[in-house]
XYZ file of C-alpha atoms in Angstrom:
523
model
C 0.024 -0.057 -0.182
C 1.406 3.587 -0.904
C 1.838 5.606 2.070
C -0.166 9.123 2.103
C 2.053 10.623 4.862
C 2.871 14.145 3.035
C 6.306 14.185 5.100
C 8.140 11.467 2.993
C 8.697 12.860 -0.239
C 10.628 16.443 1.140
C 12.815 14.173 3.289
C 13.774 12.368 0.004
C 13.931 15.375 -1.912
C 16.115 17.041 1.140
C 18.789 13.804 0.605
C 18.879 13.953 -2.953
C 19.617 17.707 -2.931
C 22.391 17.146 0.072
C 23.926 14.231 -1.961
C 24.427 16.729 -4.969
C 25.820 19.736 -3.072
C 28.305 17.274 -1.065
C 29.523 15.817 -4.755
C 29.668 19.697 -5.901
C 32.020 20.870 -2.844
C 34.197 17.866 -3.241
C 34.815 18.936 -6.917
C 35.403 22.169 -6.256
C 38.092 20.924 -3.351
C 39.923 18.575 -5.773
C 39.883 21.469 -8.080
C 41.472 24.128 -5.742
C 44.128 21.658 -4.313
C 45.103 20.644 -7.942
C 45.522 24.390 -8.088
C 47.522 25.352 -5.368
C 49.535 21.888 -5.537
C 52.461 23.619 -7.591
C 53.273 26.572 -5.333
C 53.110 24.111 -2.224
C 55.465 22.116 -3.673
C 57.937 25.010 -4.549
C 57.810 26.550 -1.090
C 59.927 24.112 0.539
C 62.829 21.592 -0.965
C 63.363 21.194 -4.730
C 61.266 18.649 -6.389
C 63.625 15.287 -7.195
C 64.728 15.582 -10.938
C 64.036 12.482 -13.099
C 66.872 10.807 -14.876
C 66.585 12.316 -18.280
C 69.114 13.485 -21.016
C 71.146 17.020 -20.111
C 69.159 18.959 -22.755
C 65.973 18.099 -21.289
C 67.406 19.586 -17.763
C 68.482 22.378 -18.940
C 65.667 23.439 -20.609
C 63.692 22.825 -17.805
C 65.836 24.351 -15.076
C 64.619 28.591 -16.180
C 61.198 27.382 -15.237
C 61.255 26.049 -11.432
C 61.074 29.190 -9.962
C 57.583 29.904 -10.952
C 53.980 27.928 -12.053
C 53.518 27.121 -15.822
C 49.848 28.613 -17.284
C 48.983 25.174 -18.587
C 49.168 23.636 -15.118
C 46.017 25.512 -14.357
C 44.137 24.455 -17.605
C 42.730 21.200 -16.045
C 41.975 22.603 -12.414
C 39.923 25.215 -13.368
C 37.841 22.877 -16.213
C 37.358 20.683 -13.374
C 35.592 22.974 -11.146
C 33.752 24.504 -14.072
C 32.335 20.950 -14.888
C 31.622 20.062 -10.908
C 29.297 23.664 -10.916
C 27.539 23.030 -13.964
C 26.787 19.113 -12.961
C 25.747 20.352 -9.661
C 23.800 23.217 -11.223
C 21.724 21.037 -13.759
C 20.953 18.459 -10.730
C 19.453 20.815 -8.627
C 17.308 22.786 -11.581
C 16.249 18.768 -12.991
C 15.252 17.745 -9.246
C 13.149 21.462 -8.866
C 11.135 20.557 -12.335
C 10.650 16.888 -11.555
C 8.780 17.814 -7.725
C 7.141 20.685 -9.235
C 5.650 18.283 -12.216
C 4.750 15.652 -9.563
C 3.183 18.344 -6.764
C 1.208 20.461 -9.549
C -2.576 20.273 -9.716
C -4.048 18.176 -13.027
C -5.370 20.968 -15.173
C -9.511 21.239 -15.558
C -11.486 18.918 -17.205
C -12.696 19.985 -20.825
C -15.796 17.558 -20.793
C -18.672 19.766 -20.836
C -21.562 20.040 -18.601
C -24.247 16.910 -18.698
C -26.590 17.550 -20.882
C -24.587 19.709 -23.127
C -23.193 18.756 -26.344
C -19.423 19.089 -27.174
C -18.300 21.157 -29.698
C -18.592 19.951 -33.196
C -15.182 18.441 -35.274
C -13.041 21.773 -35.958
C -14.545 23.879 -33.388
C -13.464 25.003 -30.206
C -10.108 25.556 -28.795
C -7.147 23.567 -30.290
C -5.880 20.423 -28.736
C -3.881 20.713 -25.534
C -5.651 24.353 -25.146
C -7.954 24.997 -22.277
C -10.974 27.065 -22.999
C -11.029 30.241 -21.451
C -14.631 29.561 -19.711
C -17.268 26.642 -20.244
C -18.258 25.463 -23.277
C -21.253 27.134 -24.506
C -23.210 24.877 -27.299
C -23.954 27.131 -30.295
C -27.388 28.267 -31.497
C -27.027 25.582 -34.200
C -26.113 22.760 -31.629
C -28.912 24.195 -29.317
C -31.405 23.329 -32.415
C -30.434 20.581 -33.167
C -30.704 19.319 -29.355
C -34.467 20.688 -29.890
C -35.371 18.914 -32.557
C -34.048 15.538 -31.741
C -35.943 15.673 -28.034
C -39.286 16.947 -29.997
C -39.213 13.569 -32.179
C -38.017 11.346 -29.165
C -40.718 13.488 -26.913
C -43.737 12.561 -29.790
C -42.615 8.648 -30.054
C -42.967 8.154 -26.706
C -46.265 9.863 -26.641
C -47.675 8.180 -29.432
C -45.959 4.452 -28.425
C -47.469 5.162 -24.762
C -50.692 5.986 -26.435
C -51.169 2.858 -28.303
C -49.901 0.631 -25.713
C -52.713 1.793 -23.383
C -55.052 1.095 -25.856
C -54.029 -2.525 -25.800
C -54.222 -2.225 -21.769
C -57.751 -0.660 -21.863
C -58.905 -4.339 -23.823
C -57.431 -6.287 -20.528
C -58.536 -3.858 -17.644
C -61.517 -1.917 -16.849
C -61.361 1.741 -16.914
C -60.533 2.308 -13.511
C -57.545 0.250 -13.109
C -56.155 2.388 -16.299
C -57.058 5.909 -15.172
C -54.113 6.815 -13.349
C -51.814 6.046 -16.906
C -54.830 7.697 -18.975
C -54.011 10.732 -16.949
C -50.407 10.687 -16.886
C -50.723 10.156 -20.914
C -52.809 13.431 -20.910
C -50.185 15.432 -19.031
C -47.555 14.406 -20.967
C -49.745 15.360 -23.985
C -49.985 18.689 -22.360
C -46.503 19.095 -21.975
C -45.634 17.669 -25.684
C -48.328 20.719 -27.034
C -46.403 23.259 -25.172
C -42.820 22.237 -26.859
C -44.508 21.970 -30.073
C -46.319 25.549 -29.788
C -42.738 27.213 -28.569
C -41.388 25.550 -31.823
C -43.730 26.923 -33.923
C -42.979 30.216 -32.166
C -39.701 29.975 -32.737
C -39.999 28.934 -36.843
C -42.336 31.828 -36.976
C -41.630 34.875 -34.717
C -37.932 34.879 -34.066
C -35.453 36.566 -35.948
C -32.080 35.493 -36.322
C -30.570 38.184 -34.337
C -32.388 37.726 -31.527
C -29.937 34.904 -30.193
C -30.923 35.363 -26.212
C -34.509 35.158 -26.914
C -33.878 32.058 -29.375
C -31.626 30.305 -26.818
C -34.217 30.902 -24.359
C -36.731 29.130 -26.482
C -34.951 26.191 -27.194
C -34.376 25.890 -24.007
C -38.018 25.440 -23.078
C -38.683 23.526 -25.684
C -36.241 20.897 -24.049
C -37.589 21.051 -20.963
C -40.906 20.617 -22.017
C -40.041 17.326 -23.677
C -38.218 16.402 -20.725
C -40.443 16.851 -18.341
C -43.062 14.647 -20.952
C -40.719 12.288 -20.681
C -40.310 12.321 -17.374
C -44.067 12.008 -16.307
C -44.477 9.229 -18.563
C -41.301 7.147 -16.928
C -42.378 8.104 -13.583
C -45.608 5.701 -14.293
C -43.408 2.792 -16.363
C -43.037 0.363 -13.381
C -46.645 0.416 -12.446
C -47.770 0.207 -15.855
C -45.427 -2.806 -16.733
C -47.169 -4.366 -13.291
C -50.558 -3.676 -14.491
C -49.630 -5.497 -17.767
C -47.673 -7.968 -16.132
C -46.383 -9.625 -19.690
C -44.452 -12.023 -17.933
C -47.022 -13.724 -16.033
C -50.179 -13.060 -17.722
C -48.302 -13.353 -21.252
C -51.341 -15.426 -22.735
C -53.491 -13.371 -22.029
C -52.106 -10.365 -23.529
C -50.971 -12.673 -26.659
C -54.927 -13.433 -26.816
C -55.777 -9.689 -27.147
C -53.160 -9.197 -29.760
C -54.370 -12.016 -31.812
C -57.957 -11.105 -31.303
C -57.247 -7.516 -33.034
C -55.151 -9.154 -35.417
C -58.145 -11.465 -36.672
C -60.288 -8.467 -37.113
C -57.859 -6.502 -38.672
C -57.360 -9.504 -41.370
C -61.037 -9.304 -42.238
C -60.997 -5.164 -42.550
C -58.359 -5.000 -44.754
C -59.920 -7.091 -47.011
C -63.247 -4.502 -47.227
C -60.716 -1.625 -46.685
C -59.426 -3.011 -50.519
C -62.530 -3.608 -51.897
C -63.698 0.334 -50.609
C -61.011 1.566 -52.393
C -61.505 0.186 -55.578
C -65.020 1.144 -55.301
C -63.633 4.907 -54.455
C -61.326 4.558 -57.548
C -64.454 3.993 -59.843
C -66.288 7.068 -58.164
C -63.980 9.849 -57.884
C -61.043 11.472 -59.443
C -57.469 9.613 -58.725
C -56.253 12.718 -56.276
C -58.863 12.003 -54.150
C -57.438 9.016 -53.200
C -53.545 9.824 -53.151
C -53.996 10.340 -49.138
C -54.343 6.603 -48.909
C -52.149 5.169 -52.047
C -50.582 1.998 -50.973
C -52.071 1.709 -47.265
C -53.506 -1.403 -47.841
C -50.668 -2.890 -49.157
C -48.797 -1.632 -46.158
C -51.402 -2.654 -43.880
C -50.941 -6.280 -45.491
C -47.107 -6.137 -44.745
C -47.639 -5.105 -40.704
C -50.395 -8.209 -40.705
C -47.621 -10.517 -42.019
C -45.069 -9.284 -39.574
C -47.572 -9.180 -36.756
C -48.329 -12.824 -37.747
C -44.616 -13.742 -37.665
C -43.937 -12.082 -34.496
C -47.039 -13.483 -32.330
C -45.971 -17.080 -33.520
C -42.399 -16.348 -32.316
C -43.623 -15.033 -29.089
C -45.901 -18.372 -28.446
C -43.237 -20.406 -29.122
C -40.689 -18.687 -27.114
C -43.076 -18.927 -24.098
C -43.475 -22.250 -24.878
C -39.419 -23.143 -24.405
C -39.622 -20.869 -21.376
C -37.862 -18.089 -22.534
C -39.735 -15.332 -21.492
C -37.880 -11.880 -22.363
C -37.591 -13.367 -25.712
C -41.483 -14.025 -25.589
C -42.268 -10.631 -24.125
C -40.193 -8.877 -26.782
C -41.544 -10.982 -29.839
C -45.268 -10.143 -28.285
C -44.304 -6.235 -27.961
C -43.211 -6.211 -31.618
C -46.758 -7.451 -32.769
C -48.409 -5.624 -30.945
C -46.827 -2.591 -32.631
C -47.393 -4.195 -36.134
C -51.053 -5.082 -35.554
C -51.396 -1.392 -33.857
C -49.626 0.460 -37.657
C -51.950 -1.956 -39.794
C -55.047 -0.610 -37.680
C -53.697 3.032 -38.362
C -53.628 2.403 -42.076
C -56.950 0.399 -42.408
C -58.570 3.175 -40.421
C -57.296 5.615 -42.807
C -58.999 3.898 -45.837
C -62.470 3.578 -44.283
C -62.131 7.274 -42.579
C -61.350 8.789 -46.275
C -64.378 6.882 -47.737
C -66.962 8.123 -45.074
C -65.046 11.779 -45.797
C -65.571 12.224 -49.689
C -69.023 10.740 -49.248
C -69.736 13.626 -46.865
C -67.897 15.945 -48.969
C -69.574 15.434 -52.171
C -73.217 15.779 -50.002
C -72.317 19.256 -48.785
C -70.802 20.624 -51.769
C -74.684 21.704 -53.227
C -74.964 23.768 -49.784
C -71.455 24.925 -49.913
C -71.963 26.698 -53.292
C -75.183 28.230 -52.053
C -73.672 29.483 -48.993
C -70.867 30.796 -50.787
C -73.208 33.043 -53.024
C -74.807 34.292 -49.672
C -71.495 35.423 -48.993
C -70.720 37.228 -51.881
C -74.039 38.796 -52.269
C -72.994 40.244 -48.165
C -69.763 41.000 -49.208
C -70.456 43.078 -52.499
C -73.213 45.079 -50.200
C -71.213 45.605 -47.299
C -67.889 46.440 -48.363
C -65.863 45.586 -44.948
C -64.099 48.346 -43.654
C -60.932 46.725 -43.117
C -60.714 45.534 -46.823
C -59.547 48.239 -49.115
C -61.929 48.530 -52.137
C -59.465 47.736 -55.053
C -58.519 44.598 -52.760
C -62.468 43.740 -52.203
C -63.081 43.611 -55.973
C -60.295 41.189 -56.622
C -61.057 39.033 -54.450
C -64.374 38.553 -55.373
C -63.941 38.334 -58.911
C -61.604 35.508 -57.754
C -64.066 33.645 -55.761
C -66.669 34.214 -58.370
C -64.301 32.648 -60.693
C -63.678 29.509 -58.691
C -67.383 28.700 -57.796
C -67.555 28.922 -61.681
C -64.830 26.143 -61.679
C -66.574 24.229 -59.487
C -69.882 24.232 -60.732
C -68.107 23.072 -63.797
C -66.084 19.796 -62.023
C -69.640 18.967 -60.500
C -71.772 18.810 -63.734
C -69.029 18.422 -66.100
C -69.708 14.163 -65.862
C -65.787 13.301 -64.872
C -64.831 11.921 -61.556
C -63.741 14.555 -59.391
C -62.533 15.018 -55.827
C -65.069 16.484 -53.491
C -63.048 17.182 -50.652
C -60.716 19.183 -52.742
C -63.353 21.264 -54.376
C -64.965 21.710 -50.914
C -61.475 23.470 -49.716
C -61.623 25.648 -52.917
C -64.619 27.096 -51.786
C -63.796 27.687 -48.408
C -60.082 29.390 -49.489
C -61.690 31.494 -51.667
C -64.678 32.697 -49.492
C -62.710 32.907 -46.083
C -61.195 36.233 -46.970
C -64.406 37.753 -47.430
C -66.843 35.643 -45.720
C -68.969 37.759 -42.987
C -70.752 34.753 -41.352
C -74.017 34.724 -42.717
C -73.643 31.146 -44.238
C -73.119 28.401 -41.741
C -72.172 25.997 -43.837
C -68.688 27.325 -44.838
C -67.666 27.113 -41.216
C -68.940 23.294 -41.473
C -67.215 22.730 -44.787
C -63.850 24.142 -43.725
C -64.211 21.574 -40.438
C -64.571 18.671 -43.162
C -61.989 19.874 -44.657
C -59.029 20.580 -42.113
C -59.749 17.658 -40.185
C -59.679 15.384 -42.938
C -55.963 16.959 -43.856
C -54.884 16.813 -40.329
C -55.786 12.944 -39.832
C -54.016 12.141 -43.398
C -51.112 13.798 -42.041
C -51.088 11.950 -38.607
C -51.236 8.482 -40.057
C -48.976 9.014 -42.097
C -46.493 10.160 -39.390
C -47.768 7.801 -37.203
C -46.740 5.076 -39.520
C -43.438 6.412 -40.621
C -42.277 7.981 -37.387
C -38.847 6.142 -37.641
C -38.160 8.575 -40.725
C -40.157 11.598 -39.948
C -38.601 14.478 -38.448
C -39.315 17.818 -36.143
C -40.563 20.070 -38.733
C -43.433 17.996 -40.268
C -44.879 16.683 -36.340
C -44.560 20.871 -35.255
C -46.343 21.932 -38.373
C -49.155 19.150 -37.380
C -49.397 20.257 -33.832
C -49.911 23.713 -34.962
C -52.675 22.522 -37.461
C -54.335 20.242 -34.723
C -54.544 23.414 -31.943
C -55.899 25.261 -34.623
C -58.587 22.669 -35.643
C -59.476 23.072 -32.253
C -60.155 26.849 -32.542
C -63.181 26.403 -34.888
C -63.318 30.013 -36.261
C -62.997 30.034 -40.166
C -59.679 31.442 -40.698
C -58.067 29.308 -37.889
C -59.603 26.351 -39.704
C -58.372 27.273 -42.954
C -55.149 27.771 -41.344
C -55.177 24.147 -39.953
C -55.806 22.600 -43.117
C -52.775 24.559 -44.739
C -50.464 23.547 -42.170
C -51.813 19.684 -41.984
C -51.191 19.992 -46.435
C -47.629 21.341 -45.205
C -47.261 18.658 -42.476
C -47.884 15.707 -45.168
C -45.299 17.281 -47.601
C -42.943 17.412 -45.235
C -43.452 13.965 -43.807
C -43.085 12.407 -47.405
C -40.493 14.314 -48.088
C -38.454 12.833 -44.928
C -40.204 9.273 -46.037
C -38.551 9.605 -49.532
C -34.834 10.688 -48.377
C -34.702 7.928 -45.621
C -36.261 5.275 -47.958
C -39.143 3.096 -46.888
C -39.580 3.209 -42.698
C -37.734 -0.486 -40.982
C -39.856 -2.503 -39.182
C -41.866 -0.730 -36.133
C -39.954 -0.743 -33.006
C -41.641 -2.554 -30.302
C -44.533 -0.747 -28.324
C -43.490 0.321 -24.438
C -45.033 2.304 -21.908
C -42.715 5.495 -20.975
C -40.226 8.148 -21.459
C -36.961 7.983 -23.307
C -35.585 6.303 -20.298
C -38.003 3.305 -20.164
C -37.712 3.285 -23.947
C -34.141 2.796 -24.303
C -34.417 -0.301 -21.974
C -37.079 -2.008 -24.008
C -35.324 -1.082 -27.166
C -32.448 -3.581 -26.153
C -31.939 -6.551 -28.316
C -34.255 -9.531 -26.744
C -31.720 -12.489 -26.099
C-alpha cells in the first residue's frame, strides 16, 4: 500500500539535494588543491629530478621558480564542470518536484446535458478554454429537434400501448395512466407551440430569445418523458406480460383477426372509390392497403414467435416478440382506419358541395353590399372576382360528368370565400372543418406509420394544425388545413429521403429512459 503521509517526499527531496551539493563541493575542493599544489611544492625542497638527458634538464631549469599557466587549465575546467553538473542536478530535481505536485488541469468535458463542440470547433488540442463550453445556437437547435422527435415517439407508443391495456382491464385501473398520458401530451403540445413560434416569429438577430425558447422546448420534452417514466414500473406491473403473456397474446391475436377482415373490406372499398372519384381523391391513402397487409404478416410472425418462446420458457424473448407484434397490429389498424375514414369523408364532402356553393353565393352577395371596412375597395373587388371564378369552376366540375375530388372542391370554396366571408352562411365553417379535419387526420396517420424517419418540422406543423383545428373559427380552420397539408408534404419528403420505414419498434409505455430499456435486443 502506498503511504499517504505528505512528509516522506520532502525528506527524499532533501537527501537528493544534499548528495548533489556534497558532490559539487568535493569536485571544487579537488580543483582548488590541484591549483595550489605547484605553489606548495616550490615553497619547500626542490623536487627530485628524473633521470633524463642533459638537454632536457637544461630546458626545464629556468621554469623551476614559477608555476606554468598550462598547469591551471585542468583544475579550472574541473571546477567549472563540477559546478555545471551540480546546477543541472538542482534544476532537474526542481522541475520533477513541480511536475509531481502541480494540480491536474481542469477537464474540458462539457457539463451533463450539453453537446461537446463539433469537429473543427472549439480551442485547439492541448489548450484549455477560457470559460466553460457553451453550445452554439445551431447545436441547441439540433438538440431541441431531437428532443421533440423522441418525446413525440414516446407519447405515441404510450398511447398505443394504453389501447392494448384498455382491452384487458377496466377504465378504473388504467385511469392513472390515462391521466399521465394527458399530462405528457399537454407538455409536448406546449413544446411544439414554442417550436412553431420559434420558426415563425423569432428573428435570427435575437440570439438570447432564441436560446431561451430552445431551452424551453428541451425542458418541456424532458418533463413529458419524466411523467411517462414515472408510471412505467406501475404500467409494467399492470400488464404483467411475463405472468399474463397468454392473455395479452390473445388480445393481440383477436385484434389481428379483426384487422385481417377489415383489410379485405378496405381493399374493396378503395376499388369502389377509384371508380367514383378522381385519382387525386385517393392519394392520401395510396399504398395503405398493401402496407397494412405487410404489417399483418409481420404481426403473424412476431406473435407466433412469442408463443413459441413462451413454450420454451424464454420469457424475455416472448415479451419482446409480443410487443413487436402489437406494434405491427397497431400500425396496420392506423392504415386500414385511414382508408375507411377517407371513404366517409369523400361521401360527406360530396353531399355538402351543393349547400356549400349556395352558402358561398350568399357570402359573395353580402360582401358586395357591405364592403368590409378593413379591406380596401380595390382589394375587395379583386377577392370577389377570384371567389366568383372559383365557384364557376367548381360548378363546372360537378356538372362535367367526370370523376372529381369532393374534398378538394370543398377546400377550394372555403379558401376562396374565407377572405370575404361575413359569417352569414353557417355551412362554410362546417365545410372548412371537414376539409381541415381530413387533412389533419391524413397527416397524422402518415406520420404515425413513418415515425422512424419523420423529423421535427413535419411534427411541429401537424401540432400547429391540431391546435388551429380545435379553435373552430373560419380563419383558423383554413390555417389548420394549410398547416396539415404542409406537414404531410414534409413527412413524405423525409420518407423519400430516408427510404421506407424499418420494421416498427416494439411498443412500450414510458419516456426516453424506459424506451431505451425496451429497445435493447432480446436474447
